Structure formats: C-alpha cells, structure tokens
PDB file of C-alpha atoms in Angstrom:
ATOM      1  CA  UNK A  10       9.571-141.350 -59.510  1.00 49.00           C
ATOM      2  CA  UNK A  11      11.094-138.336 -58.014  1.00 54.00           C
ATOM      3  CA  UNK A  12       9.153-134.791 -59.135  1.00 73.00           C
ATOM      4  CA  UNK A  13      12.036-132.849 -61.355  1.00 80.00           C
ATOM      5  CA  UNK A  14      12.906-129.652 -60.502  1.00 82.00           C
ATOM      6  CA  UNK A  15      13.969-127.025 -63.409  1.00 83.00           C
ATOM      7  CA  UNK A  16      16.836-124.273 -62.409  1.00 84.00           C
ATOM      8  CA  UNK A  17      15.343-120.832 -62.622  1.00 85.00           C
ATOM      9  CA  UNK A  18      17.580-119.579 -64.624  1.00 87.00           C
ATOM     10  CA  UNK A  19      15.892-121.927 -67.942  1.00 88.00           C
ATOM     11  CA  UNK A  20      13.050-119.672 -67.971  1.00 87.00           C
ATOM     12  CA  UNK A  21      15.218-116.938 -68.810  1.00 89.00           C
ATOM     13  CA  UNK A  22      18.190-118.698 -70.902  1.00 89.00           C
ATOM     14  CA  UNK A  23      16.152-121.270 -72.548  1.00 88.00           C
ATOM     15  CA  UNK A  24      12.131-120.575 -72.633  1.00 90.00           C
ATOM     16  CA  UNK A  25      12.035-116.678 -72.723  1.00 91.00           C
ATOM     17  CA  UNK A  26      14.435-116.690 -75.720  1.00 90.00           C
ATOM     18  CA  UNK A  27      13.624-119.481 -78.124  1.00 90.00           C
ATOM     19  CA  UNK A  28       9.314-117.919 -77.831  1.00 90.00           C
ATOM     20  CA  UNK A  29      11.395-113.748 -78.658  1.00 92.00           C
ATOM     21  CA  UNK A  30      13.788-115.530 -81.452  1.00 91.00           C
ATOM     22  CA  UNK A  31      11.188-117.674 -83.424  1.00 90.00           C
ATOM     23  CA  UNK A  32       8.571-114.645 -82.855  1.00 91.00           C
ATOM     24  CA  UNK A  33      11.102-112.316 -83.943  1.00 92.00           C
ATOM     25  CA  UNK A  34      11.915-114.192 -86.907  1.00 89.00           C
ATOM     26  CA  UNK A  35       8.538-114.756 -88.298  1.00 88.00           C
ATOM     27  CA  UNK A  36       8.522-110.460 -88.337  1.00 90.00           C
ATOM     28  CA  UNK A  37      11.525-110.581 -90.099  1.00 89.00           C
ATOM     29  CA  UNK A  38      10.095-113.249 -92.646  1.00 86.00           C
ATOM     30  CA  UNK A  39       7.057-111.606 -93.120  1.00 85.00           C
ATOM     31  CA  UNK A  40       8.532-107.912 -94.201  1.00 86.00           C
ATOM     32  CA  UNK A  41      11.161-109.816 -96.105  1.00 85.00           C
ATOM     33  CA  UNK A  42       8.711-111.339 -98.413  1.00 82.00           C
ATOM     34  CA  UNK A  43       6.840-108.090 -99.028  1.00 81.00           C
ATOM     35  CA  UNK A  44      10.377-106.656 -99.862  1.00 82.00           C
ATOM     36  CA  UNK A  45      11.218-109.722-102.107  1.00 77.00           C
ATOM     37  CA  UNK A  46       7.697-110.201-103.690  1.00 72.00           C
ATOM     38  CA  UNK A  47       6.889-108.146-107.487  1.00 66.00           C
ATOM     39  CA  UNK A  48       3.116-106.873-108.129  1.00 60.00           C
ATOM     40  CA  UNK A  49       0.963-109.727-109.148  1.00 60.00           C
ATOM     41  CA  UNK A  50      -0.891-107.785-111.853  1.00 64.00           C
ATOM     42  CA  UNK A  51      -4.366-109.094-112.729  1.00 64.00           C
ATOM     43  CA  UNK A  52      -5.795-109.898-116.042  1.00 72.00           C
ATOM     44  CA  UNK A  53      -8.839-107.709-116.427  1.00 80.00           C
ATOM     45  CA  UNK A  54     -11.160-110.601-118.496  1.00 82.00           C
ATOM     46  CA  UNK A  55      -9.797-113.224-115.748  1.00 80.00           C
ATOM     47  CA  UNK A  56     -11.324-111.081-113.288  1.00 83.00           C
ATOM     48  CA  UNK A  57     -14.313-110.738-114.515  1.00 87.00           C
ATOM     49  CA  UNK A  58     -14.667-114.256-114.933  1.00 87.00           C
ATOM     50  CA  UNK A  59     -14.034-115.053-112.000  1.00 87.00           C
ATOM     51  CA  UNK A  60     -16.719-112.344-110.157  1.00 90.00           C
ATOM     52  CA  UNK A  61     -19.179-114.181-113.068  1.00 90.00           C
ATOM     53  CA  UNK A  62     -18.518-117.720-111.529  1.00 91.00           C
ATOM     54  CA  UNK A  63     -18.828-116.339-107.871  1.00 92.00           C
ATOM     55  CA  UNK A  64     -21.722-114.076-108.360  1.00 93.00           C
ATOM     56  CA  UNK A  65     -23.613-117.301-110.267  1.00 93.00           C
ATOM     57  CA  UNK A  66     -22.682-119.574-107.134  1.00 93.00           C
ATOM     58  CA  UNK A  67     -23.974-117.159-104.714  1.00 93.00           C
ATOM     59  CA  UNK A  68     -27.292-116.634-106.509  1.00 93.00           C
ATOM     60  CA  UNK A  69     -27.571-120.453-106.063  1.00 93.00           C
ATOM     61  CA  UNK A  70     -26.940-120.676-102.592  1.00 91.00           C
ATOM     62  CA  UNK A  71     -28.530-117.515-101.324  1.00 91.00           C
ATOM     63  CA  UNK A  72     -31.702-117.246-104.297  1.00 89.00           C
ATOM     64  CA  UNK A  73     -33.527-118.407-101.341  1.00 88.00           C
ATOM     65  CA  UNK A  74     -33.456-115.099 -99.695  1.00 89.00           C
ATOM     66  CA  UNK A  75     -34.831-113.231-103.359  1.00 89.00           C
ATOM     67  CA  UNK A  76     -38.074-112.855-104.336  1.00 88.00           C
ATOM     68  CA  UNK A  77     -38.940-115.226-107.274  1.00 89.00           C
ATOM     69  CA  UNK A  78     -39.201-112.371-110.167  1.00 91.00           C
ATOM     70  CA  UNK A  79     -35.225-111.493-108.491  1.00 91.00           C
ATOM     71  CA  UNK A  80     -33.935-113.979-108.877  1.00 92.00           C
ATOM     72  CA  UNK A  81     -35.332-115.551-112.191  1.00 92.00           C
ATOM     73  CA  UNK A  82     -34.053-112.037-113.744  1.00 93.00           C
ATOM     74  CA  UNK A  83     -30.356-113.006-112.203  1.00 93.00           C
ATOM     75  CA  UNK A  84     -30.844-116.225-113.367  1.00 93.00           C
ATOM     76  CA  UNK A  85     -32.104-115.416-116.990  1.00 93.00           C
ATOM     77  CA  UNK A  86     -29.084-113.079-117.388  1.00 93.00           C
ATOM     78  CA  UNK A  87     -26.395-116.147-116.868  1.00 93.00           C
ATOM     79  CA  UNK A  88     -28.576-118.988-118.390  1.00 92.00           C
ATOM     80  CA  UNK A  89     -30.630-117.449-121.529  1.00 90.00           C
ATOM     81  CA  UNK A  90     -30.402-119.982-124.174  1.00 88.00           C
ATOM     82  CA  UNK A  91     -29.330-116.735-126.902  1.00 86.00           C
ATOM     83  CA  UNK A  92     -28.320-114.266-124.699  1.00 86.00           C
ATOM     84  CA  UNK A  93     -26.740-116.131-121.307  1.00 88.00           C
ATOM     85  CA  UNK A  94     -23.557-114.454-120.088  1.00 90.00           C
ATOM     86  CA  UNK A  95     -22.421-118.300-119.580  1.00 88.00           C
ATOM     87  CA  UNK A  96     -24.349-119.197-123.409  1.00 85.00           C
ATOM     88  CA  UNK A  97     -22.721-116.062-124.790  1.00 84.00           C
ATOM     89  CA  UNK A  98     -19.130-115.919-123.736  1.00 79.00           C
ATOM     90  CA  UNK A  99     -17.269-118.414-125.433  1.00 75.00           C
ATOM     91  CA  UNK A 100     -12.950-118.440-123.927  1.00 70.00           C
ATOM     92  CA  UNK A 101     -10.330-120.434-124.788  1.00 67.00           C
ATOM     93  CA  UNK A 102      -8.507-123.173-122.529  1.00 60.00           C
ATOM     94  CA  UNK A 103      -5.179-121.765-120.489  1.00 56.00           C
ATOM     95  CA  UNK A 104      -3.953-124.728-119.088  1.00 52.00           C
ATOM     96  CA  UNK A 105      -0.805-123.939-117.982  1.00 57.00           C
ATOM     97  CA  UNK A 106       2.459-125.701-117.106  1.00 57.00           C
ATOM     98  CA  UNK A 107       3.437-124.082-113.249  1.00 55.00           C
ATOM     99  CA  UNK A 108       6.934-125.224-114.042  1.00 58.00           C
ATOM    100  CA  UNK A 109       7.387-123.372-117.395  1.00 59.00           C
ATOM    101  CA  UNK A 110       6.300-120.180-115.700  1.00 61.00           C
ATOM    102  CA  UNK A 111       9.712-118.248-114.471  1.00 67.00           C
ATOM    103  CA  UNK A 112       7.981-116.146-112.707  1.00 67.00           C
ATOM    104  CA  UNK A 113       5.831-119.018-110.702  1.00 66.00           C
ATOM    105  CA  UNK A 114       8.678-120.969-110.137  1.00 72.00           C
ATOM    106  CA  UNK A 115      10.339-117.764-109.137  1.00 76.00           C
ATOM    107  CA  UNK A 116       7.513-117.064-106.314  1.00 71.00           C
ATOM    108  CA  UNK A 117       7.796-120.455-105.209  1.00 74.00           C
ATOM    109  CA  UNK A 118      11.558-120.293-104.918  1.00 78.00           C
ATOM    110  CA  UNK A 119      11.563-117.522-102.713  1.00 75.00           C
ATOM    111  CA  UNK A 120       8.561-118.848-100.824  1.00 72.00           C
ATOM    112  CA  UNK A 121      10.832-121.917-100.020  1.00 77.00           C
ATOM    113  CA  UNK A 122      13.290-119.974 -99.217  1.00 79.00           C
ATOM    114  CA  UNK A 123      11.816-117.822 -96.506  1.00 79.00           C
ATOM    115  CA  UNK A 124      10.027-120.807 -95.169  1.00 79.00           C
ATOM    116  CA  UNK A 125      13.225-123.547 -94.781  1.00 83.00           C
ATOM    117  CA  UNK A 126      16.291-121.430 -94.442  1.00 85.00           C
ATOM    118  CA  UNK A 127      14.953-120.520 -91.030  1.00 84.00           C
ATOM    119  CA  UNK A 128      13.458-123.421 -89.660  1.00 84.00           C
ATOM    120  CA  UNK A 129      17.421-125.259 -90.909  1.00 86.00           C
ATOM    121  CA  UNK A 130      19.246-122.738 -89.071  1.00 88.00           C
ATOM    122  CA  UNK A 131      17.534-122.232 -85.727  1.00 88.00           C
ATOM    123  CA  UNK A 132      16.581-125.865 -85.747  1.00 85.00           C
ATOM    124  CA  UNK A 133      20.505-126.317 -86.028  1.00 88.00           C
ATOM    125  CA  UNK A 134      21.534-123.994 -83.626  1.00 88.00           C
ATOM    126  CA  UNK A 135      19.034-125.577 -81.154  1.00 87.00           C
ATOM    127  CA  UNK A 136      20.386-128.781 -81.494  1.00 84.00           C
ATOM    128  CA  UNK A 137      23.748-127.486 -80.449  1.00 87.00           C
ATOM    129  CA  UNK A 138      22.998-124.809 -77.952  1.00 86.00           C
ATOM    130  CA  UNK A 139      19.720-126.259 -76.145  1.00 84.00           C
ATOM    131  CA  UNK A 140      20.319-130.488 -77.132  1.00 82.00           C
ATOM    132  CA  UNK A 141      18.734-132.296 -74.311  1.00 81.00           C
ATOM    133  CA  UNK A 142      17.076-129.567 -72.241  1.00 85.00           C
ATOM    134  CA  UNK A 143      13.869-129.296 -70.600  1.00 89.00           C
ATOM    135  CA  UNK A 144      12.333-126.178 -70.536  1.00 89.00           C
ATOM    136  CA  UNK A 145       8.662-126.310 -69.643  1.00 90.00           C
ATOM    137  CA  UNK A 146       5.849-128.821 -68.142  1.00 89.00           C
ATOM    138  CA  UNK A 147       2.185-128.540 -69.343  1.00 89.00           C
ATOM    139  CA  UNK A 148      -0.179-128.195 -66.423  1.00 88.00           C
ATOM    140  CA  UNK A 149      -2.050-131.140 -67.064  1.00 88.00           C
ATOM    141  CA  UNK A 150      -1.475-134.869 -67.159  1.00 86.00           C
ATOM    142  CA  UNK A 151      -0.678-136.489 -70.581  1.00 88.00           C
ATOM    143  CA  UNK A 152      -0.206-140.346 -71.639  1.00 87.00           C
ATOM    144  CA  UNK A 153       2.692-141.374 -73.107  1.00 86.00           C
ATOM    145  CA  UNK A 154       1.803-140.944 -76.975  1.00 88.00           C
ATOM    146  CA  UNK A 155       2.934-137.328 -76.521  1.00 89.00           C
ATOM    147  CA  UNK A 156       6.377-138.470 -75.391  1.00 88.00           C
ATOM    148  CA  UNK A 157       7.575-137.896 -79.236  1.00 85.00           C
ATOM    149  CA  UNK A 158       5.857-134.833 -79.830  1.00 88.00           C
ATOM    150  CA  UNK A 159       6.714-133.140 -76.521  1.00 90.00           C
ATOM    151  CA  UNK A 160      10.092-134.752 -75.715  1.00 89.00           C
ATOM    152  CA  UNK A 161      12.116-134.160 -79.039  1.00 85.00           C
ATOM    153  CA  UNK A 162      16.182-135.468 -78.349  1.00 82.00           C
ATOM    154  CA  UNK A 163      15.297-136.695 -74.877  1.00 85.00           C
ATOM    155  CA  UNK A 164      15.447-139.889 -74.998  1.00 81.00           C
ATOM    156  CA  UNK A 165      14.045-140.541 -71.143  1.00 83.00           C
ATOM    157  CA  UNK A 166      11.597-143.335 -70.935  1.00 83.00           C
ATOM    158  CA  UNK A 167      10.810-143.365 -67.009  1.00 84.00           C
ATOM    159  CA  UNK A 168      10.490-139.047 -68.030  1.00 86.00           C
ATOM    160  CA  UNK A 169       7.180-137.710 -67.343  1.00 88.00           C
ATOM    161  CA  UNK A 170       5.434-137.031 -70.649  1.00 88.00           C
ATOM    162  CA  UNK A 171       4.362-133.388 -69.745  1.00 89.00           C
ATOM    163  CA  UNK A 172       7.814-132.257 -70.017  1.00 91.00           C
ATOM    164  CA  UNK A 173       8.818-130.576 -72.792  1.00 91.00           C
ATOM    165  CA  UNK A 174      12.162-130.166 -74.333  1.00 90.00           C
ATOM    166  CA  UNK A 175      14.050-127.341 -76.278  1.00 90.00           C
ATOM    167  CA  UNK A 176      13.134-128.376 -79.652  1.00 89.00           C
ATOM    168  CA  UNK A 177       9.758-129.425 -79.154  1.00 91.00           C
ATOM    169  CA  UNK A 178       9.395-125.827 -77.752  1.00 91.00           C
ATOM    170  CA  UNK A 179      10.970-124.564 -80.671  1.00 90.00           C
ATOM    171  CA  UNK A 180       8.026-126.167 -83.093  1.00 88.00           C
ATOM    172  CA  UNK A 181       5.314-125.060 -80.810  1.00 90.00           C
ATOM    173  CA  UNK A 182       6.511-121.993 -81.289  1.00 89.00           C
ATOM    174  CA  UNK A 183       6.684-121.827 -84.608  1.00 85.00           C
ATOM    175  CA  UNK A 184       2.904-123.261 -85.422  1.00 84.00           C
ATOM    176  CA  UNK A 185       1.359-121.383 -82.414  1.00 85.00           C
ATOM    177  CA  UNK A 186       2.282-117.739 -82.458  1.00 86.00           C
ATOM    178  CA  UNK A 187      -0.420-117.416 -85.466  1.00 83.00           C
ATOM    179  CA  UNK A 188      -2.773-115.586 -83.453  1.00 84.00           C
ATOM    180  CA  UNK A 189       0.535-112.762 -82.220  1.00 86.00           C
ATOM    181  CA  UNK A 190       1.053-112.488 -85.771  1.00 85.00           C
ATOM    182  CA  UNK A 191      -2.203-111.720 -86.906  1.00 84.00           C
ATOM    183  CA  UNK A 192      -2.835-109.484 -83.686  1.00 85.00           C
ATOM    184  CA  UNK A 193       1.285-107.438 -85.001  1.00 86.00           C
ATOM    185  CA  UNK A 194       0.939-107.920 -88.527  1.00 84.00           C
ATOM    186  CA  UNK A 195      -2.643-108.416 -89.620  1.00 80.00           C
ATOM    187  CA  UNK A 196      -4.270-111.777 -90.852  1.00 74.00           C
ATOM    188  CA  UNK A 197      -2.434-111.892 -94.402  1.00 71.00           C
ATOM    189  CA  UNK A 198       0.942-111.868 -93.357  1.00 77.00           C
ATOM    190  CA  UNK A 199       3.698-114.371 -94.508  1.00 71.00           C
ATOM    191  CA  UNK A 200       5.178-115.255 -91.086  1.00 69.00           C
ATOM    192  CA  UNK A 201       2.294-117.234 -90.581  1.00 68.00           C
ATOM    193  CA  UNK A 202       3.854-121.006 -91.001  1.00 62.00           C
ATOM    194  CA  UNK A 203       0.730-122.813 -91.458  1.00 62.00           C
ATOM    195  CA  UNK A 204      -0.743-120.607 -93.594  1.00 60.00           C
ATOM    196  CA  UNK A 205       2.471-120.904 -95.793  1.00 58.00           C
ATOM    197  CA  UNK A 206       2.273-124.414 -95.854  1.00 58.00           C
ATOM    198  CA  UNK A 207      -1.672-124.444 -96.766  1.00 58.00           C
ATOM    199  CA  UNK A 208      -0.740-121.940 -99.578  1.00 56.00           C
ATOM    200  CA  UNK A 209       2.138-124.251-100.516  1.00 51.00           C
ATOM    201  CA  UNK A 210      -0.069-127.991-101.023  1.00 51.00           C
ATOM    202  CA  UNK A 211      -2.925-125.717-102.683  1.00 46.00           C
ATOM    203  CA  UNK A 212      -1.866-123.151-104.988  1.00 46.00           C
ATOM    204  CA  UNK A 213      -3.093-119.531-105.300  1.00 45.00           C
ATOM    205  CA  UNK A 214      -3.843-121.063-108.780  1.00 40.00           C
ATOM    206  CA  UNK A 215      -7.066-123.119-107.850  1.00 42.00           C
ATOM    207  CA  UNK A 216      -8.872-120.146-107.092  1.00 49.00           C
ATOM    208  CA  UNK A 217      -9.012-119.522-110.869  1.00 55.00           C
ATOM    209  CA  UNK A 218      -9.652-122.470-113.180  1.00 59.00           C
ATOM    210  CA  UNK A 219      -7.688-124.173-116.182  1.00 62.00           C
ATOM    211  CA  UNK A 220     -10.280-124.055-118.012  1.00 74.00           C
ATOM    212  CA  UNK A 221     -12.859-121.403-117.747  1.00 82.00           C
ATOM    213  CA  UNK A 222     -15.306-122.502-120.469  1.00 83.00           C
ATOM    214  CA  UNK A 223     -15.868-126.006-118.784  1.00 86.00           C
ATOM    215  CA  UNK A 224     -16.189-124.098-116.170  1.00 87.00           C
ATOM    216  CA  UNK A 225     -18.993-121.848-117.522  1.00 88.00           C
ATOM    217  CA  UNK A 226     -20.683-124.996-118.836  1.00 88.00           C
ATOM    218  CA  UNK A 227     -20.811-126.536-115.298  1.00 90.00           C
ATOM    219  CA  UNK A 228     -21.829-123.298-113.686  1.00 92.00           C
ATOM    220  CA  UNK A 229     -24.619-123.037-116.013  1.00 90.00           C
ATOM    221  CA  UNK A 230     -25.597-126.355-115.639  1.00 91.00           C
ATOM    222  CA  UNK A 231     -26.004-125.879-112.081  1.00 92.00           C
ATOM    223  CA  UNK A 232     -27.943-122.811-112.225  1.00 92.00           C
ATOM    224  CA  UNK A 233     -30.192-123.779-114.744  1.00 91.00           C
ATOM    225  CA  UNK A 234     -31.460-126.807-112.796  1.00 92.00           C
ATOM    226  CA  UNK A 235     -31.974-124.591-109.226  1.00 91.00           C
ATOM    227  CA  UNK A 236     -35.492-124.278-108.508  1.00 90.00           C
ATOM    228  CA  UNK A 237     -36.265-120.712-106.510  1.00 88.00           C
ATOM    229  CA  UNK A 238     -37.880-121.277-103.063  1.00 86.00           C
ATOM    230  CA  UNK A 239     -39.275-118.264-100.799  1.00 84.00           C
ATOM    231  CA  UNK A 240     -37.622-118.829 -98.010  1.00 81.00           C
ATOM    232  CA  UNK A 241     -39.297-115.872 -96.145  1.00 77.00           C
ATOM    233  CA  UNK A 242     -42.757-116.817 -97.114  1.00 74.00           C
ATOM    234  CA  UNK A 243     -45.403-115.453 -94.522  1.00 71.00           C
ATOM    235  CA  UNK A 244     -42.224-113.642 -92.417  1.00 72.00           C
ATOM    236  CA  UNK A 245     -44.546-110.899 -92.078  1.00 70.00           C
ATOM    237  CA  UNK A 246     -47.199-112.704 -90.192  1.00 71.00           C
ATOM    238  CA  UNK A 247     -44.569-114.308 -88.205  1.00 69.00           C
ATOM    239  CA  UNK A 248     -43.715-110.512 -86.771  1.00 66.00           C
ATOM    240  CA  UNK A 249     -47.575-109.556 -86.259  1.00 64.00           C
ATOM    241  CA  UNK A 250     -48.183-112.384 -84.229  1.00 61.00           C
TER     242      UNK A 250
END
C-alpha cells in the first residue's frame, strides 16, 4: 500500500483548531460552572462527624507510628464503653432521596448541562465541517483493534490504523488536555471531562454516609479490635550502628 501523504494546510485548518476549540471550551466550561454554581454550605455537626470517622480511621492505619500509651489514649477517647465519642454520640438516620432534593437535582442539571451541550454541538459541527478527514498519524505502529478508536467515520479497511481522523481527534482532545487544565486552571476545575464523569457515577454524597450511627458502630468496631504495634521499636539502635 502506497504511504499517504496529508496537505499541509490540515495542520493548520483541521489539527491546530479542533486541539484551540475543545481547549478553549473546557475554559469556558469551567468559569461557567463557578458562575452557575450557589455556596454549598456545610452542616457544622456533619462536619464534625465526618473529621470523627477520618481521624478514627487514621489512628488505625497509622497507630503504628504512636507510642503505645498515644495511641491507647486516642483510642480510649473513641471506644470507652461510658464515655466513647462513638459510645456517647447517639444521631439519627438521614437517608435521603437525591431526587426529592431541588437543589441536588438542580446541581446535577446544570452539571449535565455543561458536560453534553458541548460535546452535541462540536461533535455536530465536526461531523459536518471535518466528516471523513485525516488529520494526524501516531509515530508508532498499531494493529488493527485501534481502527475504531482512531479512525471514527472513515470507513477505510486497507487504511493504516495509525491514522487518525477528525473526530477521533476531537475525543482525544477532550479526555487528554487534563494535565493543560490543571497546569491553567488548577487541579479542581470543572473542565476536566473525566473528572466530571467520575464525580457523575460516584456522588459527592458518598463521602458522607446515610447513616452516620451505623457508621459509628462500625468505626468503633474496628478500632476496638486494633491491636497497637511499635513499629519503630529499637529505631534508635538502628541509627547508632
């Protein structure tokens, strides 16, 4: 098979402009969603909670590192049969609906929003401006399983699977800028696409539980049962010798 040979002019019509446009876009994204978002206040008592369950799962994994009186007296302050923080604090169960929460469902509507409405129209007006073009070859040798990843609406089976078309561009673009936007616009920023969709299958909810007094109980559980080892045990004689 004959080696293909791209017109100049792509790079500057074609694969300059859809890598500016979808970068471009994600800046827009991300400022529009601070601009559309409201203040997420914070329940004080659902904070402290929280730091409770954290600080207890910490002492677990890193008690190690404590000497034993340490981190019995951490441990004694959660677990004391009469005066436990996890014995003492009783709460009641907030289990609640995501769909009866307006404002939730209002988050998640704009969240959609930002995310699809773009991805629809540039994917459209690819389709109709770029449909069928090659823009770019990877410098490397590929088999033929990348064909439908690289090759999106060209339809070449004799085609070199290192080529890649206009649209597949387009979607590389969009999942691998991550590392320009978190060099422009910091790590926590909404143009990020995957970390939209991560955010979108998990929930900003499961970082808090339904219910915080099963919660307690299995926290407690745990900590009560962990054994303290000295984990630095002669570290002094190791540096003298």
């Amino acid at each position: 098979m004959a080696e293909l040979l791209l017109d100049s002019k792509i790079r500057f019509w074609v694969f300059l402009p859809l890598m500016a446009i979808t970068f471009l876009v994600g800046i827009i994204k991300h400022y529009l969603f601070i601009f559309m978002s409201n203040d997420k206040t914070v329940d004080k008592q659902q904070l402290t909670d929280s730091q409770a369950l954290l600080r207890s799962r910490l002492i677990r994994e890193n008690g190690k590192y404590l000497p034993k009186e340490s981190f019995l007296m951490r441990k004694n302050y959660f677990t004391n049969e009469d005066s436990g923080f996890f014995v003492k604090q009783k709460r009641q169960s907030t289990v609640k609906n995501p769909m009866s929460d307006p404002k939730a469902m209002t988050e998640m509507l704009k969240g959609n929003f930002l995310n699809m409405i773009p991805m629809v129209v540039i994917g459209g007006w690819i389709n109709w401006a770029y449909a069928g073009f090659l823009c770019t070859k990877v410098p490397f040798p590929l088999t033929f399983r990348f064909k439908p990843m690289l090759q999106k609406d060209v339809n070449l089976v004799s085609l070199d699977a290192s080529w890649v078309s206009s649209a597949s561009w387009y979607i590389i673009n969009l999942f691998g800028l991550r590392s320009m936007y978190n060099l422009v616009l910091g790590e926590n920023n909404a143009a990020d696409q995957t970390k939209a969709m991560q955010d979108q299958m998990s929930g900003a909810a499961l970082s808090m539980p339904d219910d915080i007094s099963k919660a307690f109980k299995a926290e407690n559980e745990s900590l009560t049962i962990t054994e303290h080892k000295w984990l630095l045990k002669g570290i002094e004689q190791s540096f003298l010798n």
